[in-house]
CSV table of C-alpha atoms and ligand atoms in Angstrom, one decimal:
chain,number,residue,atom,x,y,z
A,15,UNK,CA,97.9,184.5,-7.1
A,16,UNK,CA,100.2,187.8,-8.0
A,17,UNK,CA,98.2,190.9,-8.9
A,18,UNK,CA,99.6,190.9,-12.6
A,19,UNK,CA,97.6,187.4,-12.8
A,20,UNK,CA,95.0,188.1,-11.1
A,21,UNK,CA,94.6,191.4,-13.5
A,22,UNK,CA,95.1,189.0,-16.4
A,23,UNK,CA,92.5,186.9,-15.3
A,24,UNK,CA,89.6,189.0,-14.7
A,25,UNK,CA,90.3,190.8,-18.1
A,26,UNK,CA,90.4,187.7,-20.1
A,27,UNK,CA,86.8,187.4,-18.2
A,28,UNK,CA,85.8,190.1,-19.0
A,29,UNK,CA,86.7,190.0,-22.4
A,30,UNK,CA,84.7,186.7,-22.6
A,31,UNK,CA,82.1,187.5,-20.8
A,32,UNK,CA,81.7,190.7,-23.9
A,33,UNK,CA,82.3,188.7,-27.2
A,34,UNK,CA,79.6,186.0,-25.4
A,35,UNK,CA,77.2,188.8,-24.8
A,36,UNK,CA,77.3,190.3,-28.2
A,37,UNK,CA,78.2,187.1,-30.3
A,38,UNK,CA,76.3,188.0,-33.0
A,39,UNK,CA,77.5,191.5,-33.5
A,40,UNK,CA,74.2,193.1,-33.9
A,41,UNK,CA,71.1,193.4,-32.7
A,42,UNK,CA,72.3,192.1,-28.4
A,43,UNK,CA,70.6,189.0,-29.3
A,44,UNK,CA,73.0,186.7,-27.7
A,45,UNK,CA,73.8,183.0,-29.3
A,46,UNK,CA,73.3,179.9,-27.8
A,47,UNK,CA,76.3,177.8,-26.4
A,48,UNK,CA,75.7,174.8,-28.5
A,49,UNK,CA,73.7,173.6,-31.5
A,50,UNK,CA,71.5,171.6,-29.3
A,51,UNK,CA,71.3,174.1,-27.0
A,52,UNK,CA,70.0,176.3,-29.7
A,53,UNK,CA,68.1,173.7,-31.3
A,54,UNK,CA,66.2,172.5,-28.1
A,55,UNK,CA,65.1,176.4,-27.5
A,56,UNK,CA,64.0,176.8,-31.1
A,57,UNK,CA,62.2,173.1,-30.6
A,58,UNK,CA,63.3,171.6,-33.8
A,59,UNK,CA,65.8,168.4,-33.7
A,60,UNK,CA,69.6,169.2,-34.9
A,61,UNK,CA,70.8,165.8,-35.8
A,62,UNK,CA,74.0,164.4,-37.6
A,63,UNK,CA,74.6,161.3,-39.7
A,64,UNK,CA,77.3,158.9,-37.8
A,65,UNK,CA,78.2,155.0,-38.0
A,66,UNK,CA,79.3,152.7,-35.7
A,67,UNK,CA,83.1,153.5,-36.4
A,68,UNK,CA,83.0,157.3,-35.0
A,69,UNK,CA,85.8,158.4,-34.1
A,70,UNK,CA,86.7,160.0,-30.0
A,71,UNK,CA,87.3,163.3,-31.2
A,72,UNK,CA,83.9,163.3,-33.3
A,73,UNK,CA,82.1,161.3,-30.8
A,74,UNK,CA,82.8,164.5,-28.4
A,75,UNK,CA,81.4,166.6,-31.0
A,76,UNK,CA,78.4,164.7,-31.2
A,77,UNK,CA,77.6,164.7,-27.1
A,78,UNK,CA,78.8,168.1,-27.1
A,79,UNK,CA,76.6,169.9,-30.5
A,80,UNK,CA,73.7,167.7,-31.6
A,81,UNK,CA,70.1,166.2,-30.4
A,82,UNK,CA,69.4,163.5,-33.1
A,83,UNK,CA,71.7,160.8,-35.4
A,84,UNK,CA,70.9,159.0,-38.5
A,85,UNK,CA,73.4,155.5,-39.2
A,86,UNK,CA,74.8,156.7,-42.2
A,87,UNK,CA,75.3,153.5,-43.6
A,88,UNK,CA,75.1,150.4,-40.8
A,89,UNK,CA,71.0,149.8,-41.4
A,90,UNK,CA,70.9,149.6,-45.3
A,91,UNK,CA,69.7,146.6,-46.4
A,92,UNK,CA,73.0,145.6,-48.0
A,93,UNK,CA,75.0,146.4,-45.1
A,94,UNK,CA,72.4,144.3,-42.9
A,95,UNK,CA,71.7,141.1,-45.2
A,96,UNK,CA,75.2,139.5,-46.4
A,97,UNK,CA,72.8,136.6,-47.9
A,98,UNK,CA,68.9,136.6,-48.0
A,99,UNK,CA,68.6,134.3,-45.0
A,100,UNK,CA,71.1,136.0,-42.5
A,101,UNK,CA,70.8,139.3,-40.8
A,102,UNK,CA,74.2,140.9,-39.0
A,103,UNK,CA,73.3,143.3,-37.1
A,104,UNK,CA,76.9,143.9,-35.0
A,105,UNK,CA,77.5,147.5,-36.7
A,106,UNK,CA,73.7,148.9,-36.7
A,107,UNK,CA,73.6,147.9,-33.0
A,108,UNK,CA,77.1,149.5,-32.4
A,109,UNK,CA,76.0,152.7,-34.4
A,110,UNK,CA,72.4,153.0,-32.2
A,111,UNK,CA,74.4,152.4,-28.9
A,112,UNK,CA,76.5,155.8,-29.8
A,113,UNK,CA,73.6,158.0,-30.3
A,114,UNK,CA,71.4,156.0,-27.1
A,115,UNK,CA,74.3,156.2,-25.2
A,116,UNK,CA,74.5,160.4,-25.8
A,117,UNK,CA,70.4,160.6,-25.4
A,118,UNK,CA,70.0,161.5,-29.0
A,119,UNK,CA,66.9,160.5,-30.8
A,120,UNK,CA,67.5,158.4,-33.8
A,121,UNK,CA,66.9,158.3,-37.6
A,122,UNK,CA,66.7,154.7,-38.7
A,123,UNK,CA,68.2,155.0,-42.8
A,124,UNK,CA,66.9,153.4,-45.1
A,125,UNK,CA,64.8,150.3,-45.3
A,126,UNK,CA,64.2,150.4,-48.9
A,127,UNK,CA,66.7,151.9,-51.6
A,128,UNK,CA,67.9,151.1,-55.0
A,129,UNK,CA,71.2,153.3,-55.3
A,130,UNK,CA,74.2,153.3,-54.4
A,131,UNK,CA,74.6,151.1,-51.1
A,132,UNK,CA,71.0,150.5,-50.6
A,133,UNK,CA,70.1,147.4,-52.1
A,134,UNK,CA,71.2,143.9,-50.8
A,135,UNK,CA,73.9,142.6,-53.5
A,136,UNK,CA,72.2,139.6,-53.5
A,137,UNK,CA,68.3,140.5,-54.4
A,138,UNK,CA,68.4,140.9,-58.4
A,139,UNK,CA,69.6,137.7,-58.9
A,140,UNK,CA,67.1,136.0,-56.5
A,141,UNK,CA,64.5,138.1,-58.3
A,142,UNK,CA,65.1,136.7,-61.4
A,143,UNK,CA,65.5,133.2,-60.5
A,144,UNK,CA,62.4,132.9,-59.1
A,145,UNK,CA,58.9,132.4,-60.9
A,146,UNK,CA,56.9,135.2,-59.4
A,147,UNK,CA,59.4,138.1,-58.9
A,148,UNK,CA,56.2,139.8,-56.9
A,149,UNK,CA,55.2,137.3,-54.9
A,150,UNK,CA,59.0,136.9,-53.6
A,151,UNK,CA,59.5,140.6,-53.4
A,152,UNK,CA,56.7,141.2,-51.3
A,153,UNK,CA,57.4,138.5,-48.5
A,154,UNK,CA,61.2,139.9,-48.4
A,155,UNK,CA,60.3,143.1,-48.2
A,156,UNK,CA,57.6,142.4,-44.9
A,157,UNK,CA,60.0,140.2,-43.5
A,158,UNK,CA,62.7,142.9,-43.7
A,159,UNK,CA,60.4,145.5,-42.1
A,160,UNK,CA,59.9,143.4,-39.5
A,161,UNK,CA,63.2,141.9,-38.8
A,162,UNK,CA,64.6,145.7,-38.5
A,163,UNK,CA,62.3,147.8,-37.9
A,164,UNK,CA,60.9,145.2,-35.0
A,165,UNK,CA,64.4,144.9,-33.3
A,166,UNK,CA,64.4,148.6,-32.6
A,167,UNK,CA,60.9,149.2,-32.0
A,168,UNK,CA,60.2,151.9,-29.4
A,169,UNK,CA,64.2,153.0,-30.1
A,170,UNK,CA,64.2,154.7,-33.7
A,171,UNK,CA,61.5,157.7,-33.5
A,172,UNK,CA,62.0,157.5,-37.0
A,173,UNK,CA,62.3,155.7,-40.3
A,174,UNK,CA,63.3,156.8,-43.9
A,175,UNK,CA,61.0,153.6,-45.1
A,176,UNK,CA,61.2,154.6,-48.9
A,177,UNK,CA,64.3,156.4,-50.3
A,178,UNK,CA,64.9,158.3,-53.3
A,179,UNK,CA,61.8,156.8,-55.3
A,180,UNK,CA,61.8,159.0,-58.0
A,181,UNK,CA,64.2,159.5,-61.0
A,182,UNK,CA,67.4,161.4,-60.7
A,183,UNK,CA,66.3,164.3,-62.7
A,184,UNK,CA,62.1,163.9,-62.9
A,185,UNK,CA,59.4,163.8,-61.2
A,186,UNK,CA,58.4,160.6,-62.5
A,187,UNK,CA,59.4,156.7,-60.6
A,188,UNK,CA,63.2,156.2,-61.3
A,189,UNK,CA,62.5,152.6,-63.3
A,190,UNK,CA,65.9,151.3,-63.0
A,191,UNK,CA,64.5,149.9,-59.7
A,192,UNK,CA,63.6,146.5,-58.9
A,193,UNK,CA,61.1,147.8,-56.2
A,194,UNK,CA,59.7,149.9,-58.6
A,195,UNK,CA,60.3,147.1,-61.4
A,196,UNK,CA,58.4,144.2,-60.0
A,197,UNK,CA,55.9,145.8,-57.9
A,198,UNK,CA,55.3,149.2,-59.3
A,199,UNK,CA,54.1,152.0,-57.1
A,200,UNK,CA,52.7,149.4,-54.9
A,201,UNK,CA,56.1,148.8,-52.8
A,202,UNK,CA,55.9,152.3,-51.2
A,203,UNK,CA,52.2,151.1,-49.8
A,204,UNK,CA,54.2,147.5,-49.0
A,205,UNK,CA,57.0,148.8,-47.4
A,206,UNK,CA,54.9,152.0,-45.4
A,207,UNK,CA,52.5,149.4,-44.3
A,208,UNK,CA,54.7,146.7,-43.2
A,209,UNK,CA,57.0,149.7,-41.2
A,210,UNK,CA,54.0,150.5,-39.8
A,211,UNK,CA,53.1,147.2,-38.6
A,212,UNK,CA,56.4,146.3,-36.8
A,213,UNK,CA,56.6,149.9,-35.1
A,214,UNK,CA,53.0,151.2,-34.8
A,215,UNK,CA,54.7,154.3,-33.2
A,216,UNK,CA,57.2,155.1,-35.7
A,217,UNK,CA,57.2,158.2,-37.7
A,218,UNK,CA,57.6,156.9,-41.6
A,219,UNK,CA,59.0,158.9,-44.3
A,220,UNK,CA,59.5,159.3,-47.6
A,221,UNK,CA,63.0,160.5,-48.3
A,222,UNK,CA,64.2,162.4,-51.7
A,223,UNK,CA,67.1,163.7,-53.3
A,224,UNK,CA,67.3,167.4,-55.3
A,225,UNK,CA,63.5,168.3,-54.8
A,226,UNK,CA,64.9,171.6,-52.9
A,227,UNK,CA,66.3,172.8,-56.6
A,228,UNK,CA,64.1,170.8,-59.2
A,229,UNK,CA,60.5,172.2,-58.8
A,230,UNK,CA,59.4,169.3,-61.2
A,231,UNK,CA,60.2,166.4,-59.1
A,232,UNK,CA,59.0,167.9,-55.6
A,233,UNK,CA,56.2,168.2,-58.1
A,234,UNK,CA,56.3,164.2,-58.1
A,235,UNK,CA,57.1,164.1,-54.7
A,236,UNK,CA,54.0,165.8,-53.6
A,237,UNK,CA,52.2,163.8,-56.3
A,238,UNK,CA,53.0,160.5,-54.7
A,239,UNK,CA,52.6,161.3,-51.3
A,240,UNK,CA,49.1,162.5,-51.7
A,241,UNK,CA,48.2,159.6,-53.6
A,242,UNK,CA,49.5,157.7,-50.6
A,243,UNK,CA,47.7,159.9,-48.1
A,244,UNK,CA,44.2,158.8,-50.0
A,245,UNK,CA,44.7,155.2,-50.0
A,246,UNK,CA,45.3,155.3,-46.3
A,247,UNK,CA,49.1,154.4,-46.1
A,248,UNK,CA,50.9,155.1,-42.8
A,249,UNK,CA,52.8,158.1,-44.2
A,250,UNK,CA,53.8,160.5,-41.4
A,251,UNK,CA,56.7,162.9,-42.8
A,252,UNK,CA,58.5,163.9,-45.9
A,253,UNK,CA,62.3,163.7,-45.7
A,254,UNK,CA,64.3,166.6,-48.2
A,255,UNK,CA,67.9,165.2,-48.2
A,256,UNK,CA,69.2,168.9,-48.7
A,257,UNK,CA,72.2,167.7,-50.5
A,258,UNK,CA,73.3,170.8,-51.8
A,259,UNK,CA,76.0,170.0,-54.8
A,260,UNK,CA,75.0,171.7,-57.9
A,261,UNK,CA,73.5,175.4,-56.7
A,262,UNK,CA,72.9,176.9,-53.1
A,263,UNK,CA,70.0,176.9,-51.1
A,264,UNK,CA,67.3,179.2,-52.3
A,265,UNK,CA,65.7,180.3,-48.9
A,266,UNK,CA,62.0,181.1,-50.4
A,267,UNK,CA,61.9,178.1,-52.5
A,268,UNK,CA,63.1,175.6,-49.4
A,269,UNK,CA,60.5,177.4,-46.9
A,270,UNK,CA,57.5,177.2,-49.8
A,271,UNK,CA,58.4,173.7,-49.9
A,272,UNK,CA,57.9,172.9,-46.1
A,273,UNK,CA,54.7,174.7,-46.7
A,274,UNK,CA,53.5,172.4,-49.2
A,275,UNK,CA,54.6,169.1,-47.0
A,276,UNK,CA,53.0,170.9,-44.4
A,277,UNK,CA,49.5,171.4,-45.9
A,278,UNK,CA,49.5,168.0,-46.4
A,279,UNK,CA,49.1,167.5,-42.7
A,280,UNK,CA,52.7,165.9,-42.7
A,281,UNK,CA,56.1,166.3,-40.4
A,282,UNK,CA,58.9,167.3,-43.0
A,283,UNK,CA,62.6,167.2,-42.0
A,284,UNK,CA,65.5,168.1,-43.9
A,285,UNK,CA,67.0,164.9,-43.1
A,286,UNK,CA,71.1,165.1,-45.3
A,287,UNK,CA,71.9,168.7,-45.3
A,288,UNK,CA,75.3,169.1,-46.6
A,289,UNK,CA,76.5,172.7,-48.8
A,290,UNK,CA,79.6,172.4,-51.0
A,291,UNK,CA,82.3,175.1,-50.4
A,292,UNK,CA,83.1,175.2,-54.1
A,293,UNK,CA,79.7,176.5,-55.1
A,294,UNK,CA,80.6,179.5,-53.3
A,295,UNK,CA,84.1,179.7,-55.3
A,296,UNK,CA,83.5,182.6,-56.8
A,297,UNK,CA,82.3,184.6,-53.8
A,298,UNK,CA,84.9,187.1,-52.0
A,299,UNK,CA,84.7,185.3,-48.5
A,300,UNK,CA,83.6,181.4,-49.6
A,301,UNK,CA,83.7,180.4,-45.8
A,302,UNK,CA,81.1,183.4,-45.5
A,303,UNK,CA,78.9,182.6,-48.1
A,304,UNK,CA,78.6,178.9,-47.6
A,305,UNK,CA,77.6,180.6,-43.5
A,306,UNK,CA,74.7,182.2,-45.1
A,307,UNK,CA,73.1,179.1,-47.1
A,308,UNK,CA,73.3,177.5,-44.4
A,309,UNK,CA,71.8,180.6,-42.2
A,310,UNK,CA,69.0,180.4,-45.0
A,311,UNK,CA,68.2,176.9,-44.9
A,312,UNK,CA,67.7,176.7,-41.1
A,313,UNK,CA,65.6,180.0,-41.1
A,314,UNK,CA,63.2,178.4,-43.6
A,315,UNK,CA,62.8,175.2,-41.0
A,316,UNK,CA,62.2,177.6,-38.5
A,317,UNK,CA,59.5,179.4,-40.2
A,318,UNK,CA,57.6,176.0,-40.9
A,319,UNK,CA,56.3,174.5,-37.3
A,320,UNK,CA,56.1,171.6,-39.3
A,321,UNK,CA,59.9,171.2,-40.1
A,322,UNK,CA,60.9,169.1,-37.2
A,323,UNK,CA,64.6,168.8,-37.7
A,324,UNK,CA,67.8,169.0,-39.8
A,325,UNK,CA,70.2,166.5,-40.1
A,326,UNK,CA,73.6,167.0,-41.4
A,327,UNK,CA,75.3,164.3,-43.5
A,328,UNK,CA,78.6,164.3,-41.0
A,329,UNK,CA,80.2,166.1,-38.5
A,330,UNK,CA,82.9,167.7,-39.9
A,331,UNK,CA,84.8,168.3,-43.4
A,332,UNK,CA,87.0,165.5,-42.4
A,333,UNK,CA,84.4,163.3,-43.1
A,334,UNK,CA,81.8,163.5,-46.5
A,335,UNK,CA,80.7,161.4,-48.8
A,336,UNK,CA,81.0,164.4,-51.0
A,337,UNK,CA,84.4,163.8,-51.5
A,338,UNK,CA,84.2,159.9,-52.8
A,339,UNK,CA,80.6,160.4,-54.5
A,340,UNK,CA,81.3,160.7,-58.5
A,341,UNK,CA,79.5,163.8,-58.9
A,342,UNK,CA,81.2,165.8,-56.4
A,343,UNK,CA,84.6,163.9,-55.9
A,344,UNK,CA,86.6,166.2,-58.6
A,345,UNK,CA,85.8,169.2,-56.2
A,346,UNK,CA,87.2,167.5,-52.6
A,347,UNK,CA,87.8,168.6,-50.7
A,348,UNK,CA,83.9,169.8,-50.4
A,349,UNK,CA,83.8,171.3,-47.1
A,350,UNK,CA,80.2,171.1,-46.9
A,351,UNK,CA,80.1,170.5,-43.0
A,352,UNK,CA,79.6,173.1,-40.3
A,353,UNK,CA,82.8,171.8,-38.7
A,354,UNK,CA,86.3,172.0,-40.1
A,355,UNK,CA,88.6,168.8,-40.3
A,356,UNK,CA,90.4,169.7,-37.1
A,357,UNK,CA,87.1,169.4,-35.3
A,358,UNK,CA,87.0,173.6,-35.4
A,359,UNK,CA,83.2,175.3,-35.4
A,360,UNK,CA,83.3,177.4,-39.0
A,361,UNK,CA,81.4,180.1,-39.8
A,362,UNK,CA,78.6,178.1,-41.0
A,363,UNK,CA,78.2,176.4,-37.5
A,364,UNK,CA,78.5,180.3,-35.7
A,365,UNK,CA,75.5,181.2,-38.4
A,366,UNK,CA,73.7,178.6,-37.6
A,367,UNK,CA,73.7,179.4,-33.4
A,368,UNK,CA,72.5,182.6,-34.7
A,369,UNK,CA,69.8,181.4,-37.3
A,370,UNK,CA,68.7,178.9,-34.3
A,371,UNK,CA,69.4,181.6,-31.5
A,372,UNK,CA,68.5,183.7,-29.4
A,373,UNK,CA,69.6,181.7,-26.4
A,374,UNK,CA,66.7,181.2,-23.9
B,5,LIG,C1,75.9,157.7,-48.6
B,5,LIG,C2,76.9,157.5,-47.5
B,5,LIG,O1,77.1,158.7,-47.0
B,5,LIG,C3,78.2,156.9,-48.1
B,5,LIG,O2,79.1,156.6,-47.1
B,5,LIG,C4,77.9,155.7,-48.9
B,5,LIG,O3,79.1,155.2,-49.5
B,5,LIG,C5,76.8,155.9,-49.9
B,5,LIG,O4,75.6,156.4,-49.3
B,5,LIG,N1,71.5,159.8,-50.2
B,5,LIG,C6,71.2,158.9,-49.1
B,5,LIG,C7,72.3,158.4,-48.3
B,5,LIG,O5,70.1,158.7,-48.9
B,5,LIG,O6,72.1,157.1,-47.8
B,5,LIG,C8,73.7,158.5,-49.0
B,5,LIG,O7,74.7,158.1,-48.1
B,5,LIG,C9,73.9,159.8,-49.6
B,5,LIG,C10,72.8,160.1,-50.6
């Protein structure tokens, strides 16, 4: 090697051997390599949401950054059951096989959802063909448990069970749904129980949507799962979607909400974290701003021993259901991801090495 290279060489070394020392700037902590690397040393799970069509580039992302992966979509009940009798379970097995093949642990999502893509397209009408809507409800519901939750028993640490039970805006049950409908509060106890029963070593949750910036309905939230608690239901965590949309994270209000899960002797995990760019439209650096929320939201996980993980809903910007969901589509591209499109870390994820940091 010539001396010019050589000189090249050992100052470009040099050089990264200085920004790696003092990556965050400050104080000398220095940041970990990686998110899991970070996440490991802090002990909390960093997880992201994936299917079974992932692509290479983010599948490298996903070896490379993260220690735990929800199936986005592949174990809904409507993308499991085409008809009530027949289970097809080629994409939730393709989608588990990419996180067990990396060593990640796994979310299972969702066994038992009314919006969006969560019901079977089928299960209204068979409701109300049938003389006793209850009675037939029940026995799909157990058998459902134990046809999924059963097949991956000992492989999914974890289960979302009940999703989004309560009403968009309120604390109270969202009654535009046929769990709810037919069986009243008595499905969460069904479904919990029957989880339970197919995967005694499971860790069930309830998951909810916009608790972290309506007080009321974490109000309802905390309601129901103490109501659960004293009947005896297998309830082991609380899942906070974190889908930040309408306002940022507000740091105080997430952590006092851990608390509260918390003191109720349960796991909580904030289990969809996404953050909109355009919330932060106004701000002079966006990129910046939207580095802090996120900064914020993983320091009040940290601060709750209880918060076992974060989850983001995606890899990167190229990628969110933000930008086809039709309260957020008229703003894509959202940007709510710690990655860029191009697979590049943005200043959110370098905020988060330093929220999760310091290496140890
Ligand atoms: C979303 C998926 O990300 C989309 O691909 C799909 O079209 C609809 O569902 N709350 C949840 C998730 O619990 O299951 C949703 O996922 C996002 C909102």
């Amino acid at each position: 090697m010539s001396t010019s290279r050589l000189t090249i060489g050992l100052a470009f070394a040099g050089l990264t051997l200085l920004l790696g020392a003092c990556s965050d700037g400050s104080d000398g902590r220095t940041a970990p390599d990686t998110l899991a690397q970070g996440a490991r040393a802090a002990g909390i799970e960093f997880g992201a949401a994936i299917d079974w069509d992932l692509n290479e580039p983010r599948q490298r992302i996903l070896a490379r950054e993260f220690t735990s992966a929800t199936v986005e979509n592949s174990l809904k009940w409507q993308s499991l059951a085409p008809t009530p009798e027949s289970y097809d379970f080629t994409r939730a097995d393709a989608a588990v096989a990419i996180a067990e093949n990396n060593g990640l642990r796994i979310r299972g999502h969702t066994l038992f959802w009314s919006r969006l893509n969560g019901l079977p397209t089928w299960l209204e009408a068979e409701l109300s063909a049938t003389a006793d809507p209850g009675r037939m409800l029940e026995a799909l519901m157990q058998a459902h448990a134990k046809t999924v939750v059963g097949r991956y028993a000992g492989r999914i640490a974890q289960w979302d069970v009940i999703n989004e039970p309560l009403a968009l805006l309120s604390g109270e049950f969202e009654p535009d749904n046929p769990f709810f409908e037919v069986l009243g509060e008595a499905y969460i106890d069904i479904g919990l129980r029957a989880a339970h029963a197919a995967d005694p070593n499971a860790a069930l949750f309830l998951n909810e949507t916009s608790v972290e910036f309506l007080p009321a309905k974490f109000e309802g939230l905390i309601a129901l799962a103490e109501r659960l608690l004293e009947r005896g239901v297998p309830l082991h965590g609380l899942g906070l979607q974190a889908h930040f949309i309408f306002v940022p994270p507000d740091r105080d209000q997430l952590e006092a909400q851990l608390q509260r899960a918390s003191a109720l002797g349960l796991t909580v995990e904030l289990t969809e974290l996404d953050i909109a760019l355009p919330l932060f439209a106004n701000a002079p650096d966006p990129l910046a701003a939207q580095a802090q929320a996120y900064a914020d939201v993983v320091a009040a996980c940290l601060a709750v021993p209880a918060c076992t993980g974060i989850t983001t809903w995606g890899i990167d910007d190229g990628r969110t259901w933000l930008d086809s969901f039709e309260l957020s589509a008229a703003n894509a591209p959202n940007r709510p991801l710690l990655f860029a499109a191009d697979g590049a870390p943005k200043p959110a994820y370098t905020s988060v090495l330093l929220a999760l940091g310091p290496a140890r």
